[in-house]
Short mmCIF file of C-alpha atoms in Angstrom, two decimals:
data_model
loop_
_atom_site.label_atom_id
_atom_site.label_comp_id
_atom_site.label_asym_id
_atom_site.label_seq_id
_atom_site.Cartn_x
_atom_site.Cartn_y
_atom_site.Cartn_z
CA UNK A 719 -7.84 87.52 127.32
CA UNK A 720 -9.94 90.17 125.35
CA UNK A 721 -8.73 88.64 122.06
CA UNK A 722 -9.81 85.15 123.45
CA UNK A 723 -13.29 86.09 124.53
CA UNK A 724 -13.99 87.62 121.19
CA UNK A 725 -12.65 84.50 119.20
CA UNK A 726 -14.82 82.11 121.54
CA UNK A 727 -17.47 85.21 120.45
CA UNK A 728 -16.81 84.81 116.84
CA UNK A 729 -16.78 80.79 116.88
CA UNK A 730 -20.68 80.82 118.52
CA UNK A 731 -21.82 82.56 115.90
CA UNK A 732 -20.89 80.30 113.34
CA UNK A 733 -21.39 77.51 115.20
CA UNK A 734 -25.37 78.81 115.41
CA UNK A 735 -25.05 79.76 111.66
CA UNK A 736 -24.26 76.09 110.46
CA UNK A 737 -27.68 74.17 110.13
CA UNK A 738 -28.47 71.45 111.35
CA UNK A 739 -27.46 68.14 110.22
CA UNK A 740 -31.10 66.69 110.55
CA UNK A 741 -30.63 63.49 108.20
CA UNK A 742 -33.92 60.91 107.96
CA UNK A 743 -33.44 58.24 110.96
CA UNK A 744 -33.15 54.68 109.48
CA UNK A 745 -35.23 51.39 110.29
CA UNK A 746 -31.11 49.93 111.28
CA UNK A 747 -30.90 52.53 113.89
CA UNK A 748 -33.40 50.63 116.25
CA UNK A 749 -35.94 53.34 116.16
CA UNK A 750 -37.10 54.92 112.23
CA UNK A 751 -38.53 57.91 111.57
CA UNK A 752 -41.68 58.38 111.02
CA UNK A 753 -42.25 58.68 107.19
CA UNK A 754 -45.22 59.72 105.29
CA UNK A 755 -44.83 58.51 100.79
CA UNK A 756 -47.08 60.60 98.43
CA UNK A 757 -47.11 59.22 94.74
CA UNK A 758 -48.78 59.62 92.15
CA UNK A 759 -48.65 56.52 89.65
CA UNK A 760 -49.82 57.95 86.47
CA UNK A 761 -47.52 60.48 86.56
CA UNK A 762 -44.54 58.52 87.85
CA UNK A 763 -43.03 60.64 90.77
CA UNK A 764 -43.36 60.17 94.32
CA UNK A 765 -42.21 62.55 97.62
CA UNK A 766 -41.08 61.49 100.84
CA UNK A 767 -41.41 63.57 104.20
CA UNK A 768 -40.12 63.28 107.67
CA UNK A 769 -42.74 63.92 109.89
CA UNK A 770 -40.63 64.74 113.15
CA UNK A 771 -41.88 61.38 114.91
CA UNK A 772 -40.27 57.80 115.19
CA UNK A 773 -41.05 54.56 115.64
CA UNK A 774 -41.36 54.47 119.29
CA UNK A 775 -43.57 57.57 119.36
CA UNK A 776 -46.25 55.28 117.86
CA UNK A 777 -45.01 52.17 118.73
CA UNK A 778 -47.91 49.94 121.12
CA UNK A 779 -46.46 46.76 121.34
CA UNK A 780 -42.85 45.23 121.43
CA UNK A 781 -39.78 44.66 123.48
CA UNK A 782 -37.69 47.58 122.34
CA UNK A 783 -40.45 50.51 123.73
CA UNK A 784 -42.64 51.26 126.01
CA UNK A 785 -46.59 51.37 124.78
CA UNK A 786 -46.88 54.92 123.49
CA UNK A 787 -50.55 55.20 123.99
CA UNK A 788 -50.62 56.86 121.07
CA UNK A 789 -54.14 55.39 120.10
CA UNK A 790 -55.47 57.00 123.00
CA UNK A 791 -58.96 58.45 122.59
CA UNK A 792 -58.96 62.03 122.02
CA UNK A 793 -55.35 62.58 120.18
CA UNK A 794 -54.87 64.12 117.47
CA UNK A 795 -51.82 65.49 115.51
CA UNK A 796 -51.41 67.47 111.95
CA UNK A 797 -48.60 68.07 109.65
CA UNK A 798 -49.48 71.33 107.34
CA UNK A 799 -47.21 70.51 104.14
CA UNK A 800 -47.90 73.46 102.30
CA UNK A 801 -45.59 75.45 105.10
CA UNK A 802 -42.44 75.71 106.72
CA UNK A 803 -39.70 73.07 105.58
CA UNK A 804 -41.86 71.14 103.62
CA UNK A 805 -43.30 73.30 101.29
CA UNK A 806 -40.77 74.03 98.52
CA UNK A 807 -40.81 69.76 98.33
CA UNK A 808 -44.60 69.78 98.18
CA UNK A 809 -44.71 72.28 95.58
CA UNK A 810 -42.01 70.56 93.15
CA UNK A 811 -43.97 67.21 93.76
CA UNK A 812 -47.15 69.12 92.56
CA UNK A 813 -45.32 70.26 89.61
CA UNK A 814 -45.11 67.16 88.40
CA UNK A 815 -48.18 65.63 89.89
CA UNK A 816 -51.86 65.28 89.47
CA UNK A 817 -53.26 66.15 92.75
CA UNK A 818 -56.22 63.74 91.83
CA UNK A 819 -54.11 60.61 91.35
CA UNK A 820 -52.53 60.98 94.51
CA UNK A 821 -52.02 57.93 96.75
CA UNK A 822 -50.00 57.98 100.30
CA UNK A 823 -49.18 55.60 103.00
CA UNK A 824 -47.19 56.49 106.53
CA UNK A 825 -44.18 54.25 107.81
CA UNK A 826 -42.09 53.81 110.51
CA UNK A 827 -39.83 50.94 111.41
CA UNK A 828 -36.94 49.22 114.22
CA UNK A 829 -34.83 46.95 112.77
CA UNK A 830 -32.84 46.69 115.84
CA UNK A 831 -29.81 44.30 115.87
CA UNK A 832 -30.98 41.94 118.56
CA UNK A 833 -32.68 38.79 118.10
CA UNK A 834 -35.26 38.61 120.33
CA UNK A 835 -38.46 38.08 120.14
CA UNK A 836 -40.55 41.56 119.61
CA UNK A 837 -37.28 43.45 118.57
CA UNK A 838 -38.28 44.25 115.32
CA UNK A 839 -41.20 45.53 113.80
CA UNK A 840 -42.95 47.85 111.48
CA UNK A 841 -45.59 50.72 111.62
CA UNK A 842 -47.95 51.12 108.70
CA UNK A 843 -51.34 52.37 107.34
CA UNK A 844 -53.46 49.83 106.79
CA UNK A 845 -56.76 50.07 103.65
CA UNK A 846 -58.00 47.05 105.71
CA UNK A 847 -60.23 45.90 108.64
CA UNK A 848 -57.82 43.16 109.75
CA UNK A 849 -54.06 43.09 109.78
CA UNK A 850 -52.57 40.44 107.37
CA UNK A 851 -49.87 39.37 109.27
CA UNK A 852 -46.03 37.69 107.85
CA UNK A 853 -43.60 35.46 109.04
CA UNK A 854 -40.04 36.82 110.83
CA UNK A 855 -38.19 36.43 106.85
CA UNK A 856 -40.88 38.82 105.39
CA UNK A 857 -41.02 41.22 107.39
CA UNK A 858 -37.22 41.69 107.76
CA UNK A 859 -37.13 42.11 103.79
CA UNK A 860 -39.72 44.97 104.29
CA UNK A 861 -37.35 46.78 106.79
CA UNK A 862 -34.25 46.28 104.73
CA UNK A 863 -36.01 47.72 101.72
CA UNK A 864 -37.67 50.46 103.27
CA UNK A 865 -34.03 51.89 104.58
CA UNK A 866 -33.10 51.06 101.02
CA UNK A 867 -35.67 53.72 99.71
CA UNK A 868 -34.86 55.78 102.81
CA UNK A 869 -31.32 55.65 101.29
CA UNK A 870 -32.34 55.92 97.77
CA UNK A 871 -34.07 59.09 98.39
CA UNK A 872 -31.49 61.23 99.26
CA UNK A 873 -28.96 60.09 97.07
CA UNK A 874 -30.18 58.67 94.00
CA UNK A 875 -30.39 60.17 90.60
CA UNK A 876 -34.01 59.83 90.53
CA UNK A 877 -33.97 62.94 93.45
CA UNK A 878 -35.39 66.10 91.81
CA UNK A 879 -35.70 67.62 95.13
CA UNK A 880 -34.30 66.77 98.99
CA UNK A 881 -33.96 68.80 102.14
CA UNK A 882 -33.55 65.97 104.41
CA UNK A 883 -29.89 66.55 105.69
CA UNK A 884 -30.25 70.29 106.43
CA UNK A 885 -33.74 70.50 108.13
CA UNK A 886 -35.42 68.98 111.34
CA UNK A 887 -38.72 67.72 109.31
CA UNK A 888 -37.00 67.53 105.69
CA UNK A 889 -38.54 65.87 102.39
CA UNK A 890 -37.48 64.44 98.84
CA UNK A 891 -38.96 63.82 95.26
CA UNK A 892 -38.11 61.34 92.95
CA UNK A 893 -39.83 60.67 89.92
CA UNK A 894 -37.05 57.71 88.88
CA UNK A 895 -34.95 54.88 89.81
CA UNK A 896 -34.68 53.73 93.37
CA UNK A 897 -36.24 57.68 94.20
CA UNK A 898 -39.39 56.84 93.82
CA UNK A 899 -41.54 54.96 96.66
CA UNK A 900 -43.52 53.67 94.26
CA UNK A 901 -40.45 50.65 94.11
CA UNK A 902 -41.35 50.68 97.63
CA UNK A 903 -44.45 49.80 97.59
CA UNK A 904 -45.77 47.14 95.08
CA UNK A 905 -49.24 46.11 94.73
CA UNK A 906 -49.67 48.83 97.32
CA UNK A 907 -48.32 46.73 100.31
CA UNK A 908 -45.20 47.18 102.37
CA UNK A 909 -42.89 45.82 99.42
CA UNK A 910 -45.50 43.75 97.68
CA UNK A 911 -46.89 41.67 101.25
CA UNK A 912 -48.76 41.73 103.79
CA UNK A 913 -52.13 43.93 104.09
CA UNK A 914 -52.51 46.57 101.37
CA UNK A 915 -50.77 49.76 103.25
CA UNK A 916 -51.91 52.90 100.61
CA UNK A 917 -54.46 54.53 100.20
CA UNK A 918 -56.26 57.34 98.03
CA UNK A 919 -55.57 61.46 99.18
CA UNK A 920 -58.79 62.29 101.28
CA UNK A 921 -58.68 58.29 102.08
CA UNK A 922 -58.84 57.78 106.39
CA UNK A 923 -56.68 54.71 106.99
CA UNK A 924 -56.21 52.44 109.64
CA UNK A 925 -53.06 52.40 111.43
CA UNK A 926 -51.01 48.82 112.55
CA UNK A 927 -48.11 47.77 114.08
CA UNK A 928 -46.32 44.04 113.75
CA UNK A 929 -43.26 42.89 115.56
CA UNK A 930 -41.15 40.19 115.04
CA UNK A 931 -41.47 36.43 116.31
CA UNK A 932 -38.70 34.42 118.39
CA UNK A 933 -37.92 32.50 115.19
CA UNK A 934 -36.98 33.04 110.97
CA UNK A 935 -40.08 31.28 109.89
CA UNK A 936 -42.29 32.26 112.91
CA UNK A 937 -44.90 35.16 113.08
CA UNK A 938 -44.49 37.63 115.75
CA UNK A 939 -47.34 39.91 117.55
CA UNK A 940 -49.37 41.99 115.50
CA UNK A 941 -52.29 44.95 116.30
CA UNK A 942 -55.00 47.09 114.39
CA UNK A 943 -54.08 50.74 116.45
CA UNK A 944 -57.52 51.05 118.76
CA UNK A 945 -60.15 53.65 118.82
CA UNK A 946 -60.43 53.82 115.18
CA UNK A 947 -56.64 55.24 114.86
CA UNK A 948 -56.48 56.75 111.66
CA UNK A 949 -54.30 58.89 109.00
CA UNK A 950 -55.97 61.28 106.81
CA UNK A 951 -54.01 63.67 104.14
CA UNK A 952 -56.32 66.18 102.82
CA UNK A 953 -56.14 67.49 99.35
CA UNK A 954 -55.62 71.18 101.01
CA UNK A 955 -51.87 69.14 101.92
CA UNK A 956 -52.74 68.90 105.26
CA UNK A 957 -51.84 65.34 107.27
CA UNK A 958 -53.68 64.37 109.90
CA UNK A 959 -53.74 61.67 112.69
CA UNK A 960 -56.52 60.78 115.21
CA UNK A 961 -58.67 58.68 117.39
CA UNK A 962 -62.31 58.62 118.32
CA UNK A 963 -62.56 61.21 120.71
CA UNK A 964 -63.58 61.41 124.42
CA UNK A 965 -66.78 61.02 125.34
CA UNK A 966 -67.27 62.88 128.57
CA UNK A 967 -69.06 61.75 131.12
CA UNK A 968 -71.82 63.54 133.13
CA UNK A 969 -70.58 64.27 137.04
CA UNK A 970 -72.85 62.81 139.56
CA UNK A 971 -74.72 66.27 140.78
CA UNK A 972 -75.43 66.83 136.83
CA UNK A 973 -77.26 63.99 136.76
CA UNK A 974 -79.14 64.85 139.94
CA UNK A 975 -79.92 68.55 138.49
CA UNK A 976 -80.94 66.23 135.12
CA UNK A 977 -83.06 63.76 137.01
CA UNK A 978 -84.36 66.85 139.21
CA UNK A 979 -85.40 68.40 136.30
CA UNK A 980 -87.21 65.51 134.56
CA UNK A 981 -88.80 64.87 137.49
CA UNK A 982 -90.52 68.79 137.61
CA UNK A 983 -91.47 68.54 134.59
CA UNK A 984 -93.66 65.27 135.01
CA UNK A 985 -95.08 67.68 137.80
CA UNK A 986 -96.22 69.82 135.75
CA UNK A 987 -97.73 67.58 133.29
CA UNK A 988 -99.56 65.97 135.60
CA UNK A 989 -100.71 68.94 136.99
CA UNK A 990 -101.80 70.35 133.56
CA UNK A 991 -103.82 66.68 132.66
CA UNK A 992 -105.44 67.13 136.76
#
């Protein structure tokens, strides 16, 4: 029994010692993570990083999830890439790259198996006022070849660097082949259509969502995020998300104190005038 209770012992430990198989969540699961691309053109190399959200954490319109509220005034989030499991990807993507020529968009995606009508869809940063929508065939080829760079990332030759498989919040680099998200993303859209999705480090951009239609040639529902939703990534390699924030309004006895107040004062300056 003794000999059984320390083997069970013994087996816990390296259970807990194992890490975590963590790998990058795929558009063909139904439910993406949430993926922010740095690259820097000139320079040809690019880094990918998991940033511990999915699709239906943002997601505001849509069959497969509830509304998120996500564009809710007040909210804001941050991912510090300089730290934790990031950083030794950050740092090898810096090696390579010019900090100035940086560029970065933020994607998440369903490309759920069902055929319905709102099933589908994709999350992006937007360098636009207005959403430029596509039909049902386009925007399937953007989910299919965003999984393929999802793919492409952790396995191709091009990979200089990936954690991905061994941490919650993991990262790659690439600076070749399939790697690097600049394949991804030609012309700077989600793979060469739609609205132009990237934008320049220290850039705020505008965050969208579009979901599929009931047909192959039809256009499903699309939407600008509200309250000015927007991501930011600093060039201290700090990512940031947020909306306008609350305004808060006065409580009914503050305004009596205010209009109390006001009205004292016109007392007195009458009284000063008498």
């Amino acid at each position: 029994m003794k000999f059984q209770l320390k083997a069970l012992a013994a087996a816990m430990v390296l259970a807990a010692a194992v890490p975590a198989q963590a790998a990058i969540d795929f558009a063909s699961t139904g439910n993406s993570s949430l993926s922010l691309a740095v690259f820097d053109s000139v320079n040809n190399v690019s880094a990918l990083f998991d940033l511990g959200k999915s699709y239906s954490d943002f997601s505001v319109i849509g069959s497969s999830f509830a509304d998120s509220n996500i564009d809710a005034l007040g909210t804001n989030l941050s991912w510090n890439l300089t730290g934790g499991d990031y950083s030794t990807a950050w740092n090898t993507f810096l090696s390579s790259a010019n900090i100035a020529n940086l560029q970065f968009a933020v994607i998440a995606a369903d490309n759920n198996a069902g055929t319905a009508a709102g099933n589908k869809g994709i999350i992006s940063t937007l360098n636009a006022e207005t959403v430029t929508s596509v039909n049902n065939l386009v925007l399937l080829a953007q989910l299919a070849a965003w999984d393929s760079y999802l793919a492409a990332g952790q396995t191709d030759n091009g990979t200089i660097y990936q954690n991905h498989l061994l941490v919650d919040n993991g990262a790659s680099v690439g600076n070749s082949g399939k790697a690097n998200t600049l394949v991804y993303f030609g012309q700077n859209k989600n793979n060469a259509a739609g609205g132009v999705s990237v934008g320049n480090i220290g850039q705020s951009l505008a965050v969208y969502q579009q979901v599929s239609g009931p047909s192959t040639t039809s256009t499903g529902a699309f939407t600008l995020f509200g309250n000015n939703a927007t991501f930011t990534l600093g060039t201290n390699g700090v990512l940031t998300y947020a909306t306008a924030p609350v305004v808060e309004v006065p409580e009914a006895d503050t305004w009596a104190m205010m209009m109390l107040g006001l009205g004292f004062m016109g007392f007195v300056a009458r009284r000063k005038q008498a």
